[in-house]
Amino acid sequence: MKLLRYGPKGDEKPGLLDPEGRVRDLSGYIPDVESAYLGKESLARLKSLDWRALPAPAAAPVRLAPVVADTGKFICVGLNYSDHAAESGMAVPVEPVLFMKATSAIAGANDAVVLPRDSVKSDWEVELGVVIGTRARYVEEADALDYVAGYCVVNDVSEREYQLERGGQWDKGKGCDTFGPVGPWLVTADEVPDPQDLDLWLEVNGRRYQQGSTRTMVFTVAQLVSYISRFMTLHPGDIISTGTPPGVGLGQKPDPVYLRAGDVMRLGITGLGEQRQTVHAWNAELLDA
């Protein structure tokens, strides 16, 4: 099942993508795609619905919103692909490197990416997103995937100067507004039999920069869910972004390549859909639209 949210900011509706590729409205069954409806029983009830009987919007939705309405934590894993660590000039970690993206960074899959003021080194990162469905605290690795509601595409947009050259931790380069597109939909875990066998890719202006596979992750999804649950309780709706394969702008040779206004990013993961974002210079009106 592919759950989604559609509509303008502040007026989103819950929906699903039917097998024919059309959006169906779930407003008659749930108020939104939110934490209270991500548990196994709730998802099973939604999956049992006859999608043919669900209403479809009169016109194709103009906007696909972030896939979860009330994400409480947006947790990221750094350097989780050894070849990306190498291109970044950093050692492969012996334990997962964790940092946070602000929830205010969350955006729809095709929303504008707005560069912060004075940005000079904004970069892209296609990543597998893991959405928690059941509260997880000190869970065993063998059971960890049972706590996952589903998966989605994440673009972990990153301002490298803020991240690496301005002191402190990575958060300030990761949490800028619009720097966390998620979606286009949440693919429930039953449709992803092996999260360690997914291909990821990203293009900028039609050029393929990233091409990788979750098979090469240093720490698997199960390992990450178990590990993170030792340090904080994971709640339904929390998103874990699991790291990026090589090919980011920072790692381009002989010179890094960074995002500029007018650039177009397109990215996707096998079975989880695609995103497309146009990059804009700082514009507060775009953030508030």
mmCIF file of C-alpha atoms in Angstrom, residues 96-259:
data_model
loop_
_atom_site.group_PDB
_atom_site.id
_atom_site.type_symbol
_atom_site.label_atom_id
_atom_site.label_comp_id
_atom_site.label_asym_id
_atom_site.label_seq_id
_atom_site.Cartn_x
_atom_site.Cartn_y
_atom_site.Cartn_z
ATOM 1 C CA PRO A 96 26.351 4.818 13.434
ATOM 2 C CA VAL A 97 26.858 8.584 13.266
ATOM 3 C CA LEU A 98 23.583 10.235 14.291
ATOM 4 C CA PHE A 99 22.352 13.786 13.829
ATOM 5 C CA MET A 100 18.991 15.505 13.509
ATOM 6 C CA LYS A 101 17.267 17.446 10.787
ATOM 7 C CA ALA A 102 14.751 19.980 12.083
ATOM 8 C CA THR A 103 11.168 18.927 11.428
ATOM 9 C CA SER A 104 10.724 22.419 9.928
ATOM 10 C CA ALA A 105 12.988 21.194 7.111
ATOM 11 C CA ILE A 106 10.384 18.653 5.997
ATOM 12 C CA ALA A 107 8.876 19.359 2.580
ATOM 13 C CA GLY A 108 6.800 17.588 -0.030
ATOM 14 C CA ALA A 109 8.521 15.455 -2.638
ATOM 15 C CA ASN A 110 8.220 18.066 -5.375
ATOM 16 C CA ASP A 111 8.164 21.249 -3.303
ATOM 17 C CA ALA A 112 10.681 23.994 -3.983
ATOM 18 C CA VAL A 113 14.085 23.748 -2.314
ATOM 19 C CA VAL A 114 14.962 27.234 -1.117
ATOM 20 C CA LEU A 115 18.621 28.007 -0.483
ATOM 21 C CA PRO A 116 19.310 29.804 2.798
ATOM 22 C CA ARG A 117 20.747 33.291 2.704
ATOM 23 C CA ASP A 118 24.439 33.362 1.774
ATOM 24 C CA SER A 119 24.487 29.671 0.871
ATOM 25 C CA VAL A 120 27.534 28.760 -1.186
ATOM 26 C CA LYS A 121 27.828 24.974 -0.764
ATOM 27 C CA SER A 122 24.350 23.421 -0.767
ATOM 28 C CA ASP A 123 24.411 19.772 -1.800
ATOM 29 C CA TRP A 124 22.149 16.801 -2.497
ATOM 30 C CA GLU A 125 21.825 13.325 -0.925
ATOM 31 C CA VAL A 126 19.342 10.645 -1.989
ATOM 32 C CA GLU A 127 18.493 8.431 0.988
ATOM 33 C CA LEU A 128 16.169 5.660 2.086
ATOM 34 C CA GLY A 129 13.726 6.961 4.676
ATOM 35 C CA VAL A 130 12.330 4.646 7.362
ATOM 36 C CA VAL A 131 9.032 5.614 9.006
ATOM 37 C CA ILE A 132 8.401 4.193 12.467
ATOM 38 C CA GLY A 133 4.963 2.656 13.073
ATOM 39 C CA THR A 134 5.213 1.319 16.633
ATOM 40 C CA ARG A 135 6.959 2.795 19.658
ATOM 41 C CA ALA A 136 10.469 1.352 19.848
ATOM 42 C CA ARG A 137 12.676 1.338 22.933
ATOM 43 C CA TYR A 138 15.692 -0.970 23.350
ATOM 44 C CA VAL A 139 14.501 -3.270 20.582
ATOM 45 C CA GLU A 140 16.548 -6.242 19.421
ATOM 46 C CA GLU A 141 17.965 -6.202 15.922
ATOM 47 C CA ALA A 142 16.099 -9.409 15.074
ATOM 48 C CA ASP A 143 12.786 -7.680 15.850
ATOM 49 C CA ALA A 144 13.598 -4.180 14.645
ATOM 50 C CA LEU A 145 11.799 -4.287 11.285
ATOM 51 C CA ASP A 146 8.549 -5.123 13.084
ATOM 52 C CA TYR A 147 8.524 -1.527 14.329
ATOM 53 C CA VAL A 148 8.677 -0.047 10.818
ATOM 54 C CA ALA A 149 5.481 1.236 9.183
ATOM 55 C CA GLY A 150 7.097 1.755 5.805
ATOM 56 C CA TYR A 151 9.671 3.444 3.637
ATOM 57 C CA CYS A 152 10.012 6.563 1.524
ATOM 58 C CA VAL A 153 12.478 8.588 -0.523
ATOM 59 C CA VAL A 154 14.357 11.372 1.293
ATOM 60 C CA ASN A 155 16.558 14.091 -0.145
ATOM 61 C CA ASP A 156 18.896 15.070 2.681
ATOM 62 C CA VAL A 157 19.794 18.478 1.252
ATOM 63 C CA SER A 158 22.868 19.807 3.066
ATOM 64 C CA GLU A 159 24.713 23.125 3.231
ATOM 65 C CA ARG A 160 28.307 21.924 3.485
ATOM 66 C CA GLU A 161 29.835 25.209 4.644
ATOM 67 C CA TYR A 162 27.329 25.407 7.493
ATOM 68 C CA GLN A 163 27.807 21.705 8.228
ATOM 69 C CA LEU A 164 31.589 21.409 8.127
ATOM 70 C CA GLU A 165 33.164 24.862 8.344
ATOM 71 C CA ARG A 166 31.086 26.794 10.860
ATOM 72 C CA GLY A 167 31.884 24.909 14.073
ATOM 73 C CA GLY A 168 29.667 22.699 16.171
ATOM 74 C CA GLN A 169 27.726 19.683 15.000
ATOM 75 C CA TRP A 170 26.213 18.947 11.599
ATOM 76 C CA ASP A 171 22.672 20.047 12.407
ATOM 77 C CA LYS A 172 23.028 23.666 11.259
ATOM 78 C CA GLY A 173 23.872 22.559 7.710
ATOM 79 C CA LYS A 174 21.113 19.956 7.620
ATOM 80 C CA GLY A 175 18.074 21.625 9.131
ATOM 81 C CA CYS A 176 17.441 24.582 6.824
ATOM 82 C CA ASP A 177 13.858 25.106 5.705
ATOM 83 C CA THR A 178 12.909 22.846 2.729
ATOM 84 C CA PHE A 179 16.082 20.746 3.172
ATOM 85 C CA GLY A 180 14.131 17.532 3.864
ATOM 86 C CA PRO A 181 11.801 16.530 1.013
ATOM 87 C CA VAL A 182 10.082 13.218 1.867
ATOM 88 C CA GLY A 183 7.808 11.157 -0.342
ATOM 89 C CA PRO A 184 6.098 11.063 -2.783
ATOM 90 C CA TRP A 185 4.407 8.339 -0.740
ATOM 91 C CA LEU A 186 4.903 6.031 2.189
ATOM 92 C CA VAL A 187 5.233 2.457 0.938
ATOM 93 C CA THR A 188 4.158 0.114 3.712
ATOM 94 C CA ALA A 189 6.688 -2.412 4.962
ATOM 95 C CA ASP A 190 4.797 -5.411 3.581
ATOM 96 C CA GLU A 191 5.585 -4.163 0.061
ATOM 97 C CA VAL A 192 9.333 -3.890 0.770
ATOM 98 C CA PRO A 193 10.442 -7.438 1.570
ATOM 99 C CA ASP A 194 14.127 -6.504 1.800
ATOM 100 C CA PRO A 195 15.095 -2.869 2.494
ATOM 101 C CA GLN A 196 18.704 -3.919 1.871
ATOM 102 C CA ASP A 197 18.033 -4.563 -1.817
ATOM 103 C CA LEU A 198 16.925 -1.200 -3.177
ATOM 104 C CA ASP A 199 18.587 0.901 -5.864
ATOM 105 C CA LEU A 200 18.948 4.659 -5.294
ATOM 106 C CA TRP A 201 19.754 7.380 -7.831
ATOM 107 C CA LEU A 202 19.851 11.152 -8.177
ATOM 108 C CA GLU A 203 20.256 13.536 -11.102
ATOM 109 C CA VAL A 204 20.886 17.272 -11.251
ATOM 110 C CA ASN A 205 19.898 19.024 -14.469
ATOM 111 C CA GLY A 206 19.651 15.651 -16.189
ATOM 112 C CA ARG A 207 23.121 14.437 -15.190
ATOM 113 C CA ARG A 208 23.234 11.288 -13.068
ATOM 114 C CA TYR A 209 25.454 11.938 -10.049
ATOM 115 C CA GLN A 210 24.372 9.231 -7.611
ATOM 116 C CA GLN A 211 23.738 5.575 -8.357
ATOM 117 C CA GLY A 212 23.884 3.133 -5.495
ATOM 118 C CA SER A 213 22.202 0.352 -3.591
ATOM 119 C CA THR A 214 21.169 -0.159 0.012
ATOM 120 C CA ARG A 215 23.090 -3.439 -0.234
ATOM 121 C CA THR A 216 26.259 -1.425 0.453
ATOM 122 C CA MET A 217 25.045 0.297 3.624
ATOM 123 C CA VAL A 218 27.500 -0.025 6.510
ATOM 124 C CA PHE A 219 24.658 -0.474 9.021
ATOM 125 C CA THR A 220 21.401 -2.082 7.897
ATOM 126 C CA VAL A 221 17.933 -0.696 8.578
ATOM 127 C CA ALA A 222 17.413 -3.299 11.307
ATOM 128 C CA GLN A 223 20.720 -2.419 12.922
ATOM 129 C CA LEU A 224 19.898 1.284 12.812
ATOM 130 C CA VAL A 225 16.429 0.965 14.335
ATOM 131 C CA SER A 226 17.806 -1.212 17.116
ATOM 132 C CA TYR A 227 20.802 1.052 17.720
ATOM 133 C CA ILE A 228 18.885 4.328 17.762
ATOM 134 C CA SER A 229 16.268 2.859 20.111
ATOM 135 C CA ARG A 230 19.006 2.493 22.743
ATOM 136 C CA PHE A 231 19.504 6.260 22.866
ATOM 137 C CA MET A 232 15.980 7.602 22.400
ATOM 138 C CA THR A 233 12.473 6.227 22.182
ATOM 139 C CA LEU A 234 11.282 6.067 18.602
ATOM 140 C CA HIS A 235 7.646 7.058 18.191
ATOM 141 C CA PRO A 236 5.187 6.434 15.356
ATOM 142 C CA GLY A 237 5.754 8.969 12.619
ATOM 143 C CA ASP A 238 9.456 9.450 13.353
ATOM 144 C CA ILE A 239 11.619 9.301 10.228
ATOM 145 C CA ILE A 240 15.108 7.815 10.024
ATOM 146 C CA SER A 241 17.116 8.862 6.976
ATOM 147 C CA THR A 242 19.672 6.106 6.526
ATOM 148 C CA GLY A 243 22.579 7.688 4.663
ATOM 149 C CA THR A 244 23.572 8.318 1.076
ATOM 150 C CA PRO A 245 25.648 6.508 -1.552
ATOM 151 C CA PRO A 246 28.568 8.251 -3.304
ATOM 152 C CA GLY A 247 28.129 10.993 -5.868
ATOM 153 C CA VAL A 248 27.292 14.019 -3.755
ATOM 154 C CA GLY A 249 28.418 17.438 -4.942
ATOM 155 C CA LEU A 250 31.089 17.681 -2.255
ATOM 156 C CA GLY A 251 32.831 14.623 -3.684
ATOM 157 C CA GLN A 252 33.026 15.659 -7.344
ATOM 158 C CA LYS A 253 36.488 15.764 -8.898
ATOM 159 C CA PRO A 254 38.466 17.822 -9.673
ATOM 160 C CA ASP A 255 36.144 20.402 -8.099
ATOM 161 C CA PRO A 256 33.014 20.112 -5.974
ATOM 162 C CA VAL A 257 29.665 20.982 -7.561
ATOM 163 C CA TYR A 258 27.006 22.749 -5.534
ATOM 164 C CA LEU A 259 23.393 23.700 -6.084
#
